[in-house]
PDB file of C-alpha atoms in Angstrom:
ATOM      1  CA  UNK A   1       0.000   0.000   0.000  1.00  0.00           C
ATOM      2  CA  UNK A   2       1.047   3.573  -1.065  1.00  0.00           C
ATOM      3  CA  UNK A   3       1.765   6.392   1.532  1.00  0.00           C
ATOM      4  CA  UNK A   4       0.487   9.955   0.740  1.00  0.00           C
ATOM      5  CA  UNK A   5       3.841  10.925   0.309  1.00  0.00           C
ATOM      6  CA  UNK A   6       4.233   8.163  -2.526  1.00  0.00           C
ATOM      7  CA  UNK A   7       0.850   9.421  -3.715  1.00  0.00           C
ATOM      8  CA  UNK A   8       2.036  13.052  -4.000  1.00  0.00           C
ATOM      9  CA  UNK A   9       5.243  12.186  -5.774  1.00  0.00           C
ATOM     10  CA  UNK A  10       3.446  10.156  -8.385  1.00  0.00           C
ATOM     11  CA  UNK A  11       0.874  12.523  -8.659  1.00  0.00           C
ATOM     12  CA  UNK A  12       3.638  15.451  -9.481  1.00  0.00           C
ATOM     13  CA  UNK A  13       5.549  13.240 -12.256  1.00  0.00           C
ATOM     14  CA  UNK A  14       2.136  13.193 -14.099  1.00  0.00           C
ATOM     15  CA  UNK A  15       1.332  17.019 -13.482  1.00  0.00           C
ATOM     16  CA  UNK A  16       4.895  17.856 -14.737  1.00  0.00           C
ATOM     17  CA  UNK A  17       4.655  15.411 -17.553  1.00  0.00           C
ATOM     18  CA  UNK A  18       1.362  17.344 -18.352  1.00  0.00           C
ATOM     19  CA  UNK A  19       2.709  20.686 -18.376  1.00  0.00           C
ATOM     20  CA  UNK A  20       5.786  19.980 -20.441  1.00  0.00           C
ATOM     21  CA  UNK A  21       3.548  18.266 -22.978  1.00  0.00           C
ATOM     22  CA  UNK A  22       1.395  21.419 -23.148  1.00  0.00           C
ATOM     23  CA  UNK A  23       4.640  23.553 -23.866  1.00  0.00           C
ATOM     24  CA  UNK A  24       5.531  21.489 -26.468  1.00  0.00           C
ATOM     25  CA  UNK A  25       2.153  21.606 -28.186  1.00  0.00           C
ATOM     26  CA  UNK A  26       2.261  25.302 -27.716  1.00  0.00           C
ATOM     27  CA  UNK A  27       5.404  25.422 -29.577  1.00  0.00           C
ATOM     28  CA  UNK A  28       4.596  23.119 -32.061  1.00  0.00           C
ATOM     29  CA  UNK A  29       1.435  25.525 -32.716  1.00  0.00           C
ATOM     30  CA  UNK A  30       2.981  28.752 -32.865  1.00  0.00           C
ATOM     31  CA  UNK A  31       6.503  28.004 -33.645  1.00  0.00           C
ATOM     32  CA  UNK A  32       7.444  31.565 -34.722  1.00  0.00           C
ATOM     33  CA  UNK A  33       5.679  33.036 -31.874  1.00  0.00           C
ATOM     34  CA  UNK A  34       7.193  30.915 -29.240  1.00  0.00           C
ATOM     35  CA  UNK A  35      10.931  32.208 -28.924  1.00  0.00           C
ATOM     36  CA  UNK A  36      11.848  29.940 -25.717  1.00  0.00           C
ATOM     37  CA  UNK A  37      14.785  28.661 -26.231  1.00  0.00           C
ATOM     38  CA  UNK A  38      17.775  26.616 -24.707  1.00  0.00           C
ATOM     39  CA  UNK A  39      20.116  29.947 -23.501  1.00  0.00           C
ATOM     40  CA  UNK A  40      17.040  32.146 -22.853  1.00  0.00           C
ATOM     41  CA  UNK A  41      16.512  32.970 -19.071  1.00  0.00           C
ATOM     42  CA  UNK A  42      14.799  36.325 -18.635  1.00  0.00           C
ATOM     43  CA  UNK A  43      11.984  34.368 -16.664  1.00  0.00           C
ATOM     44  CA  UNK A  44      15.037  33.367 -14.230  1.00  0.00           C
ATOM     45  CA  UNK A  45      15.684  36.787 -12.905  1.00  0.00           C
ATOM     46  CA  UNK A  46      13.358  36.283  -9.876  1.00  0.00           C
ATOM     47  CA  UNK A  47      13.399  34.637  -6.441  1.00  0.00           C
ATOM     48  CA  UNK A  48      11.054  31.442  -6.580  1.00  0.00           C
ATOM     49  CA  UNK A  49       9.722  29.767  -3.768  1.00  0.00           C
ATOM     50  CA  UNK A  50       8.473  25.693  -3.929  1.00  0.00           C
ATOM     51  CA  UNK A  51       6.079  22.960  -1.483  1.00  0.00           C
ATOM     52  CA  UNK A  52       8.170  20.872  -0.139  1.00  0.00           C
ATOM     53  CA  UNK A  53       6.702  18.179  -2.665  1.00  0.00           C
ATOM     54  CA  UNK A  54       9.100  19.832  -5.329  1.00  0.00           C
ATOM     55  CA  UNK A  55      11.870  20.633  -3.151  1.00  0.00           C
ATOM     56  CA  UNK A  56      12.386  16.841  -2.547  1.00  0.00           C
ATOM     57  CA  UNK A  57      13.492  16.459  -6.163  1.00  0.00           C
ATOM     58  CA  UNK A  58      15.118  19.633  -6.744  1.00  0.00           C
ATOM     59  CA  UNK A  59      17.519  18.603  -3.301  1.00  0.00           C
ATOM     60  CA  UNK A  60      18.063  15.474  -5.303  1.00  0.00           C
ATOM     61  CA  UNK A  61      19.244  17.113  -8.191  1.00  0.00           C
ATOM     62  CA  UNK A  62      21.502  19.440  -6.218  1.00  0.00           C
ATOM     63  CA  UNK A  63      23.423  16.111  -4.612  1.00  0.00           C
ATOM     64  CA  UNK A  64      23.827  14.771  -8.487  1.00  0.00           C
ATOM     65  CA  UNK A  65      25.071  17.699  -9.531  1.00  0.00           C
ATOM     66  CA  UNK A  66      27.866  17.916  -6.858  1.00  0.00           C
ATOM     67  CA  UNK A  67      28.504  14.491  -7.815  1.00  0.00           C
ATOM     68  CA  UNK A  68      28.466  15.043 -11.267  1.00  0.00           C
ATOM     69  CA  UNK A  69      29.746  18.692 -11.858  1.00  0.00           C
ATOM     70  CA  UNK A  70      31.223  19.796  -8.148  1.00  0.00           C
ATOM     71  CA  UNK A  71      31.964  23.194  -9.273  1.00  0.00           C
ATOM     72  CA  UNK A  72      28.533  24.187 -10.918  1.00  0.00           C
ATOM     73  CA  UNK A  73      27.054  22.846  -7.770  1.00  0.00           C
ATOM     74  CA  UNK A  74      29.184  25.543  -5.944  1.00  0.00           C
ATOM     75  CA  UNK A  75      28.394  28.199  -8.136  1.00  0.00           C
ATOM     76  CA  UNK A  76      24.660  27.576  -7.262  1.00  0.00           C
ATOM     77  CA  UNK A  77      25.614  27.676  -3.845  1.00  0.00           C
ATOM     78  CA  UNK A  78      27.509  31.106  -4.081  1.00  0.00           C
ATOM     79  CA  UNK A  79      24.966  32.595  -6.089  1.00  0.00           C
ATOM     80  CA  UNK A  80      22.248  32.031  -3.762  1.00  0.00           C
ATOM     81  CA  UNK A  81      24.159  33.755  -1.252  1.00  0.00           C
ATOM     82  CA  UNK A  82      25.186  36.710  -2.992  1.00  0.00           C
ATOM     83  CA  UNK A  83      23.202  39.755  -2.191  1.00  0.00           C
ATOM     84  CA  UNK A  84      24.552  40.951  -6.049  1.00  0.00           C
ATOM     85  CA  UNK A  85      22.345  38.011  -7.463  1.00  0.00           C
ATOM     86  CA  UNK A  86      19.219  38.350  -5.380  1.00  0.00           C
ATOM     87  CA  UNK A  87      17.094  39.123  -7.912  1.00  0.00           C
ATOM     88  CA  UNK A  88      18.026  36.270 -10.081  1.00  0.00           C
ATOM     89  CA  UNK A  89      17.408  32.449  -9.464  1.00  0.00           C
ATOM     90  CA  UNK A  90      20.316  30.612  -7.374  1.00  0.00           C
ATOM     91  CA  UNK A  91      19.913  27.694 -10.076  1.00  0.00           C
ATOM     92  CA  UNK A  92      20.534  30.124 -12.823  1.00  0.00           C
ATOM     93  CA  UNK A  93      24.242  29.424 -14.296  1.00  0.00           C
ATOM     94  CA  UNK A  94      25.740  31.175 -17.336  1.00  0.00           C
ATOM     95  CA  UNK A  95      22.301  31.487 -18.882  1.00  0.00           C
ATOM     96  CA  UNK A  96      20.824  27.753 -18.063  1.00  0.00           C
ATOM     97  CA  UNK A  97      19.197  26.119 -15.577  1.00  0.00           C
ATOM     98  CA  UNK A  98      21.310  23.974 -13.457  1.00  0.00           C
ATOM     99  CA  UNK A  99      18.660  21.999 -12.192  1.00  0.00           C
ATOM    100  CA  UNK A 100      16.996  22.069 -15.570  1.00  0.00           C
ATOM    101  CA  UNK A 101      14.935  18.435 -15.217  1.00  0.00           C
ATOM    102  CA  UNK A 102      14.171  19.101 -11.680  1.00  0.00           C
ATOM    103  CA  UNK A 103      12.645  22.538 -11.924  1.00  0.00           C
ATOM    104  CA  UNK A 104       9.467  23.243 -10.387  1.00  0.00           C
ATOM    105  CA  UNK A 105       6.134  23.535 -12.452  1.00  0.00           C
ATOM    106  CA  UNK A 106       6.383  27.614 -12.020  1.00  0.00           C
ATOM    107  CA  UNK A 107       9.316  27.593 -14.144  1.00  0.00           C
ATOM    108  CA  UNK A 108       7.734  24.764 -16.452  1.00  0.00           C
ATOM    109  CA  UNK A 109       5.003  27.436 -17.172  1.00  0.00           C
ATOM    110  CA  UNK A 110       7.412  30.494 -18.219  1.00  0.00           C
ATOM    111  CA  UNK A 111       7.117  31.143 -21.845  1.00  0.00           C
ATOM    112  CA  UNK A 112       3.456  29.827 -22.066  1.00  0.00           C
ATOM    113  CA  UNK A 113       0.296  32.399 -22.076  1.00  0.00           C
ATOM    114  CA  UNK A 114      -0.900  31.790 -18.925  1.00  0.00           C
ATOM    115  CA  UNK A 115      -4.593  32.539 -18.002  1.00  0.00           C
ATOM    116  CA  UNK A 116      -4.601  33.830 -14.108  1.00  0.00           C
ATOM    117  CA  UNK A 117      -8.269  33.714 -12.871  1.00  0.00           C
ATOM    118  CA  UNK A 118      -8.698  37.014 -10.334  1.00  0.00           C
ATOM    119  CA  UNK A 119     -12.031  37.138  -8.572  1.00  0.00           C
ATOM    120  CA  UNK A 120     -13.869  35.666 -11.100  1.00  0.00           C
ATOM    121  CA  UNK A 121     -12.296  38.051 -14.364  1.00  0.00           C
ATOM    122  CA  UNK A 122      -9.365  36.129 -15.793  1.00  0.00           C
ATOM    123  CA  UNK A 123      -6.234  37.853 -17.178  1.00  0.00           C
ATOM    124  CA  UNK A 124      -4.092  36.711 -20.109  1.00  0.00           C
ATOM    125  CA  UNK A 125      -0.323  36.766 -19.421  1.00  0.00           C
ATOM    126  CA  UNK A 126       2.998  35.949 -21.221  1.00  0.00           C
ATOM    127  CA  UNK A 127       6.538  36.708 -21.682  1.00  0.00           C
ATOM    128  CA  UNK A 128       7.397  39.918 -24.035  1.00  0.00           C
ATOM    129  CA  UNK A 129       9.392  37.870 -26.279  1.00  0.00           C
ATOM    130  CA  UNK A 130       6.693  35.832 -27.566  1.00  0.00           C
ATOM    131  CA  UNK A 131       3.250  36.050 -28.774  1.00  0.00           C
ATOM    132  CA  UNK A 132       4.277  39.679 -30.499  1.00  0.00           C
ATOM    133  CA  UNK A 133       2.609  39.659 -33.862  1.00  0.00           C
ATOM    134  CA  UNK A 134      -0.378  37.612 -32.791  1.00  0.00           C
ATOM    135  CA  UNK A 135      -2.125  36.673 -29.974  1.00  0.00           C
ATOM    136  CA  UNK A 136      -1.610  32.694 -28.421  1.00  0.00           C
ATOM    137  CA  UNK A 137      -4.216  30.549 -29.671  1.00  0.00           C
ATOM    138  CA  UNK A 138      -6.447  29.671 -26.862  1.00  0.00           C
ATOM    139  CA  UNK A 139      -5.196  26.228 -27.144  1.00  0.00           C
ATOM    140  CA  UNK A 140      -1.827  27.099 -25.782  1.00  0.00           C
ATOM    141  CA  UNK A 141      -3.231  28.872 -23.145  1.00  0.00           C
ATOM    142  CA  UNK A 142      -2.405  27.403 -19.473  1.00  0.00           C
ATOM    143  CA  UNK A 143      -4.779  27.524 -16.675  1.00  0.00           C
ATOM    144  CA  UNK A 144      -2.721  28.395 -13.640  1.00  0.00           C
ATOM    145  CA  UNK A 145      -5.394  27.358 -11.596  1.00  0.00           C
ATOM    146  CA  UNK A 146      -5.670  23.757 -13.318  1.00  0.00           C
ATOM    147  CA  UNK A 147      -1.787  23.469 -11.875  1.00  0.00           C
ATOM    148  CA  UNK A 148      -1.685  25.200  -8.403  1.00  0.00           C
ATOM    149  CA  UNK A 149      -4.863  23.762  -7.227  1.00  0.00           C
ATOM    150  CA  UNK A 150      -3.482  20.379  -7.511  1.00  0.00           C
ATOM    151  CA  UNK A 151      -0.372  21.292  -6.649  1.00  0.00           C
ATOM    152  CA  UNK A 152      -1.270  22.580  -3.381  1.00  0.00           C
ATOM    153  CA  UNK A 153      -3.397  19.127  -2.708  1.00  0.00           C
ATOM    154  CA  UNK A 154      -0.196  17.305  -3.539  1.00  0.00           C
ATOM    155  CA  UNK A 155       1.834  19.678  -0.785  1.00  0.00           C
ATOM    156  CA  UNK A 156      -0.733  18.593   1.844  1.00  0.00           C
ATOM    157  CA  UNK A 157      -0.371  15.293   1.266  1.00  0.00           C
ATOM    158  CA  UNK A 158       3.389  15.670   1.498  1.00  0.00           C
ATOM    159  CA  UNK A 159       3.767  17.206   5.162  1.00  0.00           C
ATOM    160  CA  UNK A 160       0.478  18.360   5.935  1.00  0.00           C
ATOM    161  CA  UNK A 161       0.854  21.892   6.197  1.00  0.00           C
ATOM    162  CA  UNK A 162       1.911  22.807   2.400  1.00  0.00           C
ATOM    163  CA  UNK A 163       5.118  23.979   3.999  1.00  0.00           C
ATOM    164  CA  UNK A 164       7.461  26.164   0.690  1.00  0.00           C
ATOM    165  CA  UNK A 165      10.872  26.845   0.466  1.00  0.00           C
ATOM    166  CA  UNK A 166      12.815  29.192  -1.023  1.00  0.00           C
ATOM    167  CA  UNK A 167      15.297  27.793  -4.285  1.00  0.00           C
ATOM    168  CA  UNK A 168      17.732  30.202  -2.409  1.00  0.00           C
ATOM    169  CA  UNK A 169      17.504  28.305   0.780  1.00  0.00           C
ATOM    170  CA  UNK A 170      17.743  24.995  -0.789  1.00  0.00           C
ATOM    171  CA  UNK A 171      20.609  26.031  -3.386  1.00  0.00           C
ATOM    172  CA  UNK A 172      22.636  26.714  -0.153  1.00  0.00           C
ATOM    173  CA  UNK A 173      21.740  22.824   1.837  1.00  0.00           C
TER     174      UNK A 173
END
């Protein structure tokens, strides 16, 4: 029999699975809209915070990359304590994504039109490089909603309390 924890953990694979599926249709839609590329990190110049849930695997990929590539893993860890780099992610190195398989579902979403739903009224969002001569087709559009609503459910199941961490605070671990 499956714990809640296990539960959770399966149940994010599948979301994340989900969500990088819909990216890829989005770009496979609007291929000249959709400028996200390998190299392109102006959604990374913010502090993110993550459940628990996520920061299980992102600590895992932190101890493979100081296995695999000791001084990146440093790096990370310097960044996230450099008050120079505080408005940039920790996981953010020379342009990529250190963590890049591990990263949480917010930063699976950046690039897509994103519908936020506000007290009913829903507002249409996403990044100034794409999307300029047209607008998304509604197809691409992601429901933030349809992710952080079970991602919160999946955070309860994982401690109980839907505790978050900051990426700074587990960059330096």
């Amino acid at each position: 029999m499956s714990s809640p924890r296990d539960d959770a953990a399966s149940a994010l694979v599948v979301l994340r699975r989900r969500v990088d599926e819909h990216f890829g249709a989005a770009q496979r839609r609007s291929p000249r809209q959709m400028r996200c590329a390998s190299g392109c990190d102006g959604c990374c110049h913010v502090r993110l915070s993550v459940f628990e849930v996520e920061a299980t695997a992102i600590r895992e990929a932190l101890i493979e990359l100081a296995e695999d590539d000791p001084e990146t893993r440093a790096r990370v860890r310097r960044q996230a304590d450099d008050p120079r780099a505080s408005t940039r992610c920790p996981m953010l190195v020379d342009g990529r994504c250190a963590i890049y398989d591990a990263r949480p579902l917010i930063c699976r979403s950046h690039g897509l039109p994103v519908a936020l739903e506000a007290e009913g009224a829903g507002e249409l969002h996403w990044c100034e490089l794409n999307f300029r001569d047209e607008p998304p087709p509604s197809a691409s559009v992601l429901r933030l909603e349809a992710v952080n609503q079970p991602l919160a459910v999946m955070a309860l199941m994982w401690d109980g309390a839907g505790e978050r961490v900051d990426l700074a605070t587990l960059a330096t671990e």
